[in-house]
Coordinates of C-alpha atoms and ligand atoms in Angstrom, one line a residue:
X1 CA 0.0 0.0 0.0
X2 CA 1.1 3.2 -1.3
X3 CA -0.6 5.1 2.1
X4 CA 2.0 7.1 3.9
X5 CA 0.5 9.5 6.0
X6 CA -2.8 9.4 7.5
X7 CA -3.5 12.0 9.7
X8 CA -6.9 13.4 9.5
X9 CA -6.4 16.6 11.6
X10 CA -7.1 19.6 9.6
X11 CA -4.4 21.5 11.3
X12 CA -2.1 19.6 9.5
X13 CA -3.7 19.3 6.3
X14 CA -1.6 22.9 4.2
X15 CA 1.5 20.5 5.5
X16 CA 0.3 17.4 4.2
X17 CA -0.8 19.0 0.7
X18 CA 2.9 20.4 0.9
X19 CA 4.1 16.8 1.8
X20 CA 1.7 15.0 -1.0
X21 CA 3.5 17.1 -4.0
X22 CA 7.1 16.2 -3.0
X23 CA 5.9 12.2 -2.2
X24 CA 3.8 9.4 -3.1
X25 CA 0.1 10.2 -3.3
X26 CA -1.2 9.8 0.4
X27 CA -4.4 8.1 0.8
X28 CA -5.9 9.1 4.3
X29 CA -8.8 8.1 5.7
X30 CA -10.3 7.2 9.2
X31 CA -10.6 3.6 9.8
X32 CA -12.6 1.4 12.5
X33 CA -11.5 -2.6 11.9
X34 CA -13.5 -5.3 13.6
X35 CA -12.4 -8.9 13.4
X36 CA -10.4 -12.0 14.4
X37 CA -6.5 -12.2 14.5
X38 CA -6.1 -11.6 10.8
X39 CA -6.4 -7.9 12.1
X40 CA -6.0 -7.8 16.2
X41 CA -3.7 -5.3 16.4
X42 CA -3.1 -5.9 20.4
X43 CA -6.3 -5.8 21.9
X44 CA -5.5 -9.5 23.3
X45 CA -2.3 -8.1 25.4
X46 CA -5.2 -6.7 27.3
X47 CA -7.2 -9.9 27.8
X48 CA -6.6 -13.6 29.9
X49 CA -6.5 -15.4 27.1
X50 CA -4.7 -18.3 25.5
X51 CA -5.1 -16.4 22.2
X52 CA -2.0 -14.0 21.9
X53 CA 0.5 -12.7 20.0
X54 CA 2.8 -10.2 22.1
X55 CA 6.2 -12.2 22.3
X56 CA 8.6 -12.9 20.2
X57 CA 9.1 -14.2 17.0
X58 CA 5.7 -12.5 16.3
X59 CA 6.6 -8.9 14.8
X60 CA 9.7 -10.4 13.9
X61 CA 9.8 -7.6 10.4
X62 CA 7.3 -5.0 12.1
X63 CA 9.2 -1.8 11.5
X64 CA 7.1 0.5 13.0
X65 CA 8.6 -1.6 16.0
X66 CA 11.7 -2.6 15.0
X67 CA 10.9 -5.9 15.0
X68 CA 9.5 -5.5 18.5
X69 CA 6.0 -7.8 19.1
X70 CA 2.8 -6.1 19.0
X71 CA 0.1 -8.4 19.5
X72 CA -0.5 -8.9 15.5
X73 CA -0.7 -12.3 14.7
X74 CA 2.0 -12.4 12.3
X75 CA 5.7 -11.6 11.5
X76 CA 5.1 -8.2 10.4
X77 CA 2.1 -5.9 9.1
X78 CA -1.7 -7.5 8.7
X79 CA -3.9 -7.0 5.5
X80 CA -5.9 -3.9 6.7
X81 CA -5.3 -1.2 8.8
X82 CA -2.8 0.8 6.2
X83 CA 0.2 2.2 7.5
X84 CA -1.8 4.2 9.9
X85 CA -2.4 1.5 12.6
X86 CA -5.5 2.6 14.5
X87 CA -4.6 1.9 18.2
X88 CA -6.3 -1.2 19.9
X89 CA -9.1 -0.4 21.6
X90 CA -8.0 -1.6 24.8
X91 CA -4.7 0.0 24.8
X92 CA -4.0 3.0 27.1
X93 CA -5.3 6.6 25.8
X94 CA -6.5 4.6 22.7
X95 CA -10.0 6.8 22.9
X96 CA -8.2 10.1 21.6
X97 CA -7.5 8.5 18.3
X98 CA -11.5 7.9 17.8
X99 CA -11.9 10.9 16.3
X100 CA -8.7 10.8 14.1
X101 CA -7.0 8.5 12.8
X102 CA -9.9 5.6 13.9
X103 CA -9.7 2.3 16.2
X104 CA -9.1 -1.2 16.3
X105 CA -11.7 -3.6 18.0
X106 CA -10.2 -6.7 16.6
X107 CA -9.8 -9.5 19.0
X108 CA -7.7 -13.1 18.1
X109 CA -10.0 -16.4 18.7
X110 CA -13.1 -14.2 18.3
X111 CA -16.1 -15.1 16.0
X112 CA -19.4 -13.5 14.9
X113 CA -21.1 -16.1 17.4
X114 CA -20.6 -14.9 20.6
X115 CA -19.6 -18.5 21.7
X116 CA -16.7 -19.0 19.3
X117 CA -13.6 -19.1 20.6
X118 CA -14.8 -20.3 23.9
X119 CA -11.6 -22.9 24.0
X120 CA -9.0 -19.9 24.4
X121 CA -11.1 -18.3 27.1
X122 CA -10.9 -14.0 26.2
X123 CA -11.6 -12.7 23.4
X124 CA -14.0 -10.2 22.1
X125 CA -16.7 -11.0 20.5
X126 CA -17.8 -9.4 17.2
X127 CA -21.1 -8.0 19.3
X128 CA -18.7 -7.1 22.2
X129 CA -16.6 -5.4 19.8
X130 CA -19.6 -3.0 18.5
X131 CA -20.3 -2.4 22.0
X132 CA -17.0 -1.1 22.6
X133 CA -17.6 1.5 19.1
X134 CA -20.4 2.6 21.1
X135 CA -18.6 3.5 23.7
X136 CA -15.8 5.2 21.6
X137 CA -18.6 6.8 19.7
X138 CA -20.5 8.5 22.9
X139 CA -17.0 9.9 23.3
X140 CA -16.8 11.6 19.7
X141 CA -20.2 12.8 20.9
X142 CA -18.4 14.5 23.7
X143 CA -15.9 16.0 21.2
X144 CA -17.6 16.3 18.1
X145 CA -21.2 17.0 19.1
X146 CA -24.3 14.7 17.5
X147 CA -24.0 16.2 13.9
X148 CA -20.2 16.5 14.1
X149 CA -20.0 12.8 15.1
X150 CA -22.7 11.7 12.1
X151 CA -20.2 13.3 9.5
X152 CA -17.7 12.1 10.8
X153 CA -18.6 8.4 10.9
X154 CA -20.3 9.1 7.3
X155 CA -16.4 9.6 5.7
X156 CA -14.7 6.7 8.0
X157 CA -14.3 3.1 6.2
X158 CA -15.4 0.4 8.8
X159 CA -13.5 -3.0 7.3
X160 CA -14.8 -6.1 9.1
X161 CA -13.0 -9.3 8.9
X162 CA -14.1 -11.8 10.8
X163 CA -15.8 -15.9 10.6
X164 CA -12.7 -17.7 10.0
X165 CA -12.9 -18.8 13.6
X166 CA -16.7 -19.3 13.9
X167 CA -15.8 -21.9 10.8
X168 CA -13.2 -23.1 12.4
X169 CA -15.0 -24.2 15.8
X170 CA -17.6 -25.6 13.5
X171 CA -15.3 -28.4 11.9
X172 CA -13.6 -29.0 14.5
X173 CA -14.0 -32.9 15.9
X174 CA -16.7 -32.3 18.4
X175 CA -16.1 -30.7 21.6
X176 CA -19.2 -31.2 23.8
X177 CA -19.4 -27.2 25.1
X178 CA -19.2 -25.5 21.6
X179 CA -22.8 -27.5 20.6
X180 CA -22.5 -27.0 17.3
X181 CA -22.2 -30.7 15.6
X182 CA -26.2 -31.3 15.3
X183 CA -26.8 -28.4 13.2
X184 CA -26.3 -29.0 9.5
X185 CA -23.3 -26.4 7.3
X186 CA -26.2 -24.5 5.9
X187 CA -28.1 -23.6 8.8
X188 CA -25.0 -22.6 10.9
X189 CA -23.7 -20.5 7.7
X190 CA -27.4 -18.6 7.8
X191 CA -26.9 -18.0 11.9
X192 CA -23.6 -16.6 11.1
X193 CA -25.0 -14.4 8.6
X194 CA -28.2 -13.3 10.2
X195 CA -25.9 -12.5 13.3
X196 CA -23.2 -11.0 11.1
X197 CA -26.3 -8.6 9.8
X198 CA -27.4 -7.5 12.8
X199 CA -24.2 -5.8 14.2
X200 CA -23.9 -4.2 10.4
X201 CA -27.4 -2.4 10.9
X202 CA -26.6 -1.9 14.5
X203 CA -23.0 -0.2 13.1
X204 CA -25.3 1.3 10.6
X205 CA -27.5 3.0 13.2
X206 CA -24.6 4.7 14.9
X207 CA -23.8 6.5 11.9
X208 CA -21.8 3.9 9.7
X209 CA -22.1 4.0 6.5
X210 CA -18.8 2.8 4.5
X211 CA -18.5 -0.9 4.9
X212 CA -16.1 -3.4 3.9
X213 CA -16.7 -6.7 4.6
X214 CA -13.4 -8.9 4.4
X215 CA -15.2 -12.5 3.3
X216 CA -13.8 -15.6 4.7
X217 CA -10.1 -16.9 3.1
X218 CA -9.6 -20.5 1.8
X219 CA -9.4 -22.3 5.3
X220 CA -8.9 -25.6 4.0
X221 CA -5.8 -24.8 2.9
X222 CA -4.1 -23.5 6.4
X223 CA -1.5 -26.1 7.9
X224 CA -3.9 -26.3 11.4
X225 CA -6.8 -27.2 9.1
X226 CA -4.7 -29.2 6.9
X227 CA -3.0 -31.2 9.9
X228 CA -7.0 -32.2 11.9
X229 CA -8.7 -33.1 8.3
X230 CA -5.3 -35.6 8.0
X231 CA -4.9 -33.4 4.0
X232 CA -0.6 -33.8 4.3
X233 CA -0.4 -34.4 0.7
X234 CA -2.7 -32.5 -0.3
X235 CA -2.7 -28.7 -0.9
X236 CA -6.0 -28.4 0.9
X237 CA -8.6 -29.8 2.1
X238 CA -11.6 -29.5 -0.7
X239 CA -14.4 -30.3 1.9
X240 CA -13.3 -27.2 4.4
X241 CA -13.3 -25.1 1.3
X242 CA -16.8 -26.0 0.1
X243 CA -18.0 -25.0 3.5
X244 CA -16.5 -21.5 3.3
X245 CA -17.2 -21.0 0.0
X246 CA -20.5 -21.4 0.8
X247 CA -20.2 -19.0 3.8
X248 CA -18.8 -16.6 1.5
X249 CA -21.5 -16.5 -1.2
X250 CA -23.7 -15.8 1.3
X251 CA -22.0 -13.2 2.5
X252 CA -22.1 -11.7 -0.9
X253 CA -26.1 -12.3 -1.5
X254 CA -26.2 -10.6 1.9
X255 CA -24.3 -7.4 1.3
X256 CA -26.0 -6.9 -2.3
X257 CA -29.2 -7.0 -0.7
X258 CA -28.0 -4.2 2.4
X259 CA -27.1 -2.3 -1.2
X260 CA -30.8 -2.7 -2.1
X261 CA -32.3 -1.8 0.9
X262 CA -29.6 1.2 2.0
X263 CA -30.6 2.6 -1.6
X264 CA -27.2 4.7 -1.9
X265 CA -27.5 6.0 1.2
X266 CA -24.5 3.4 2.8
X267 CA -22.5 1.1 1.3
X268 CA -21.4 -2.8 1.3
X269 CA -18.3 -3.8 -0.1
X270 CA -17.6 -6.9 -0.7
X271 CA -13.9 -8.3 -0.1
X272 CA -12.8 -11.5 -2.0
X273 CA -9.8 -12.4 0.3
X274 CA -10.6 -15.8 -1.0
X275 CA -9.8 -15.8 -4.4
X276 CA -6.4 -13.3 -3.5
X277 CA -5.3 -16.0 -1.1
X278 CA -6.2 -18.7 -3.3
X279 CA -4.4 -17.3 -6.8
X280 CA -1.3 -17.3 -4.5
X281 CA -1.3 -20.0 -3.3
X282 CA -2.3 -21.9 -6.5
X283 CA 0.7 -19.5 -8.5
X284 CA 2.9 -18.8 -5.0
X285 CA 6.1 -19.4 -7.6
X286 CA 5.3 -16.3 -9.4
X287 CA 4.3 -14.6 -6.5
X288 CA 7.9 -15.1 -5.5
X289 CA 7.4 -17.6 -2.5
X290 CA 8.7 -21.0 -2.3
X291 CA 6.8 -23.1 0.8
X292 CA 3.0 -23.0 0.2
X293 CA 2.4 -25.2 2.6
X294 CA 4.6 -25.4 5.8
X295 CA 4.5 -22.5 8.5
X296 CA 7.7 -20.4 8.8
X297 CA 7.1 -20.3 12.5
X298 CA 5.8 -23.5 14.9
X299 CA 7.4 -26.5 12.9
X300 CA 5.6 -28.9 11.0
X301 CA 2.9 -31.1 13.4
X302 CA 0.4 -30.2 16.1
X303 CA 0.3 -28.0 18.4
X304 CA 2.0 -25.8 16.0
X305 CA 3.0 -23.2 18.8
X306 CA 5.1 -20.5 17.5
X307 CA 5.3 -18.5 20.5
X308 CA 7.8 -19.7 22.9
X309 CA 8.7 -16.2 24.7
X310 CA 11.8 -15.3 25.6
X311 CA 14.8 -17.0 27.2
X312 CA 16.4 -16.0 30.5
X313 CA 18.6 -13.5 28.4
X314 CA 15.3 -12.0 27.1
X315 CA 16.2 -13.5 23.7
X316 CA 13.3 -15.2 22.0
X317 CA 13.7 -19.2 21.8
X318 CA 11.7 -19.4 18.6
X319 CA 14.3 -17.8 15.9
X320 CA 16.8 -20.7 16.4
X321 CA 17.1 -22.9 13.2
X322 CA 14.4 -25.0 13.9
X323 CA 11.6 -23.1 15.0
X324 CA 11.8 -20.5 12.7
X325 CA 12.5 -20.8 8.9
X326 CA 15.4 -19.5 7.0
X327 CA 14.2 -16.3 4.8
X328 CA 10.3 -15.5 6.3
X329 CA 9.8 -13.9 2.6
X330 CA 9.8 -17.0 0.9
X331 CA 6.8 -18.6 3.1
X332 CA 2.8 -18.1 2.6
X333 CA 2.0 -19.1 6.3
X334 CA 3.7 -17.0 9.1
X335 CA 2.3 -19.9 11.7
X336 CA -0.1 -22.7 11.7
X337 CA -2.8 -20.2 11.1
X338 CA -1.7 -16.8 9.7
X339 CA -0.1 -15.7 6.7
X340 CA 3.0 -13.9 6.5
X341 CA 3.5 -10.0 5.8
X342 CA 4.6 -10.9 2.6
X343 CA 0.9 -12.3 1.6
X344 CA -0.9 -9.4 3.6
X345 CA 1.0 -7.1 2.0
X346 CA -0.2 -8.2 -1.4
X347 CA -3.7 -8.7 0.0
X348 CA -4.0 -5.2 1.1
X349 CA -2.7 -4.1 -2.7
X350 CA -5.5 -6.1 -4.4
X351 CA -7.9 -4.6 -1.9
X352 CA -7.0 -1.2 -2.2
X353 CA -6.3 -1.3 -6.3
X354 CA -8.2 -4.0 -7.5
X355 CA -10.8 -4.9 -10.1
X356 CA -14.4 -6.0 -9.1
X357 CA -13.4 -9.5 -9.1
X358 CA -11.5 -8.8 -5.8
X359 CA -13.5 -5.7 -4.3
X360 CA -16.7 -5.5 -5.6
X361 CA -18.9 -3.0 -6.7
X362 CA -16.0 -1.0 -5.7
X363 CA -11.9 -1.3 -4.5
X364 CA -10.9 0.8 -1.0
X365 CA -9.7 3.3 -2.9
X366 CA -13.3 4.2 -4.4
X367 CA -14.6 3.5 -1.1
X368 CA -12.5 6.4 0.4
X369 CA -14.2 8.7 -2.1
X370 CA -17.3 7.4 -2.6
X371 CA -19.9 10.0 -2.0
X372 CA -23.0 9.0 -0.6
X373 CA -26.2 9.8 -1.7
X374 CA -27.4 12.7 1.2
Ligands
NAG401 C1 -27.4 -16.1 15.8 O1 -26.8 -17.4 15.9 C2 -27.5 -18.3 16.8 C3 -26.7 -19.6 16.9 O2 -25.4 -19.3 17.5 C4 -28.9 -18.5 16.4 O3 -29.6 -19.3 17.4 C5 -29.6 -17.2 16.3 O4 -30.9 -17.4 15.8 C6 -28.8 -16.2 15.4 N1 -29.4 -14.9 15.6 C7 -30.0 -14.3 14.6 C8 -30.4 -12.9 14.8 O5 -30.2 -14.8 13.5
NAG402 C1 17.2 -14.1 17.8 O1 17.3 -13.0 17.0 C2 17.9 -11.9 17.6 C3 17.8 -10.7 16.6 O2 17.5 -11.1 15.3 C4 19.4 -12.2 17.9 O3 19.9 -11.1 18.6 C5 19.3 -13.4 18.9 O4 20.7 -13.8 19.2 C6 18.6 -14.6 18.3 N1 18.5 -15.7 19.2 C7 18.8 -16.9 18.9 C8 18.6 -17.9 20.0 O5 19.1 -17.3 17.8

């Protein structure tokens, strides 16, 4: 992503103009990301959980850190976000950026069900998370007044990525407390839509009105999914992948119809992470990678656990030889679950520049300037 500077303060805006003709062309914009660990940007460091990401190898190629972790579930930047990293909602002082730059609500292990997840104990849950926006937003209200907030909200992009997990608790081999085995895969895809719908509206009612909804990737094809559905030869596993593709269209069917109904006067992008993720891996040669299938960090088998924290020297155990592949540019998965910067950072690309096939009716960058009907 070509974004450089995102700072939304008008103050700075004669500098920024100044700054845009000497530099790439910026592409600002105030962002609010809901979601799983594919964009947790640290809320979990805040949270009991078995679901987290703050030690070390994870951040291994974050610059903004110098390598430091962060609480994003991979070795450097995630897919969404920009370069302007909306702070975690549950990190200190967080609420000032609310009404700049935006926040980040995504939580690791969460779902769109409330009880997915439930195995790694916290983690906020897509309604929790548009609970917490409330609360952010009665803080704008403070700031910005009523009006001020609703044209404010009306320019922000609200990217939601989230079900991977809710899928993921769903083919799991039963465990008794998730109570999920006895419904069918196209009744539980319809609960996760019709719950997925009502937090949009519910965003919708608290002045949201640019959405991008991030569908779900090809699952089947992660080394955790790949290692419980016994798939080692095979690239993925086809059954996994029926079930989210059937998830995903619809997801689709859902967010043309909000189009309908919203009549211009919000709008529902749709995000095809699946097909991105799946034309890599399917052409990762050309893409420039080399292992398609093993993760760079957490070795081969089960449990796959990548983070190993630090040694008594503070130095992180993981980035010996073993642990930790050779040149983390050459791999698609960062961990059992994640994909590496590498693929996020070609994700985010094809999001923000791409053709209807991948963002559809329109890319981020439209959605930035898309003007809504009044
Ligand atoms: C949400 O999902 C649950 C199953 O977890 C289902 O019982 C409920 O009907 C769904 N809610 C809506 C509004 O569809
Ligand atoms: C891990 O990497 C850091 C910096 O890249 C290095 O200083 C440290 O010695 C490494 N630790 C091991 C055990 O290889």
């Amino acid at each position: 992503m070509s974004t450089i500077l995102c700072l939304t303060n008008s103050l700075l805006l004669s500098i920024l103009v100044m700054f845009q003709i000497l530099s790439l062309p910026c592409l600002c914009f105030t962002a609010f990301l809901f979601g799983d660990s594919l964009v947790d940007a640290g809320n979990n460091n805040y949270l009991f959980t078995l679901s987290k990401a703050n030690s070390p190898p994870y951040g291994i190629d974050f610059a903004a850190t110098n390598g430091r972790p962060t609480g994003r579930f991979t070795n450097g930047r995630e897919a969404l976000g920009g370069t302007s990293f909306p702070p975690p909602f549950l990190a200190p002082n967080s609420m000032d950026n609310a009404v700049h730059g935006g926040i980040n609500y995504a939580s690791g292990s969460a779902g769109i069900l409330p009880e997915t997840g439930t195995l790694f104990i916290g983690r906020i849950s897509l309604p929790e998370q548009v609970d917490y926006f409330e609360q952010s937003r009665d803080y704008m209200v403070k700031i910005l007044g009523e009006e001020g907030t609703l044209s404010f909200l009306r320019n922000a992009v609200f990217s939601i990525a989230i079900g991977s997990n809710d899928l993921i608790d769903y083919i799991e081999p039963s465990i008794p407390i998730l109570g999920h085995p006895t419904i069918d895969s196209s009744t539980f895809q319809r609960f996760m839509i019709s719950n997925l719908t009502t937090q949009l509206k519910r965003m919708h009612r608290l002045g949201a009105r640019k959405f991008m909804v991030v569908g779900v990737g090809p699952l089947g094809c992660i080394p955790f999914v790949r290692a419980i559905e016994l798939e080692f030869t095979t690239l993925c596993s086809a059954s996994v992948n029926e079930l989210v593709n059937g998830y995903n269209e619809r997801l689709r069917h859902e967010l043309d119809s909000l189009n309908t109904e919203m009549d211009s006067s919000a709008i529902f992008v749709y995000a095809n992470s699946y097909d991105v993720f799946m034309d890599v891996l399917l052409n990762y040669r050309d893409y420039g990678f080399e292992d398609v299938k093993d993760p760079c960090c957490g070795g081969h088998f089960p449990s796959f656990v990548c983070n190993k924290g630090k040694d008594t020297q503070g130095y992180s155990r993981t980035n010996s030889s073993s642990d930790l592949c050779g040149d983390r540019s050459k791999y698609v998965f960062w961990d059992a679950f994640h994909p590496t910067e590498a693929v996020n950072i070609i994700l985010a690309e094809k999001l923000l520049n791409g053709d209807s096939s991948v963002s559809f009716p329109i890319n981020i960058r439209e959605l930035y300037r898309y003007k809504l009907r009044a």
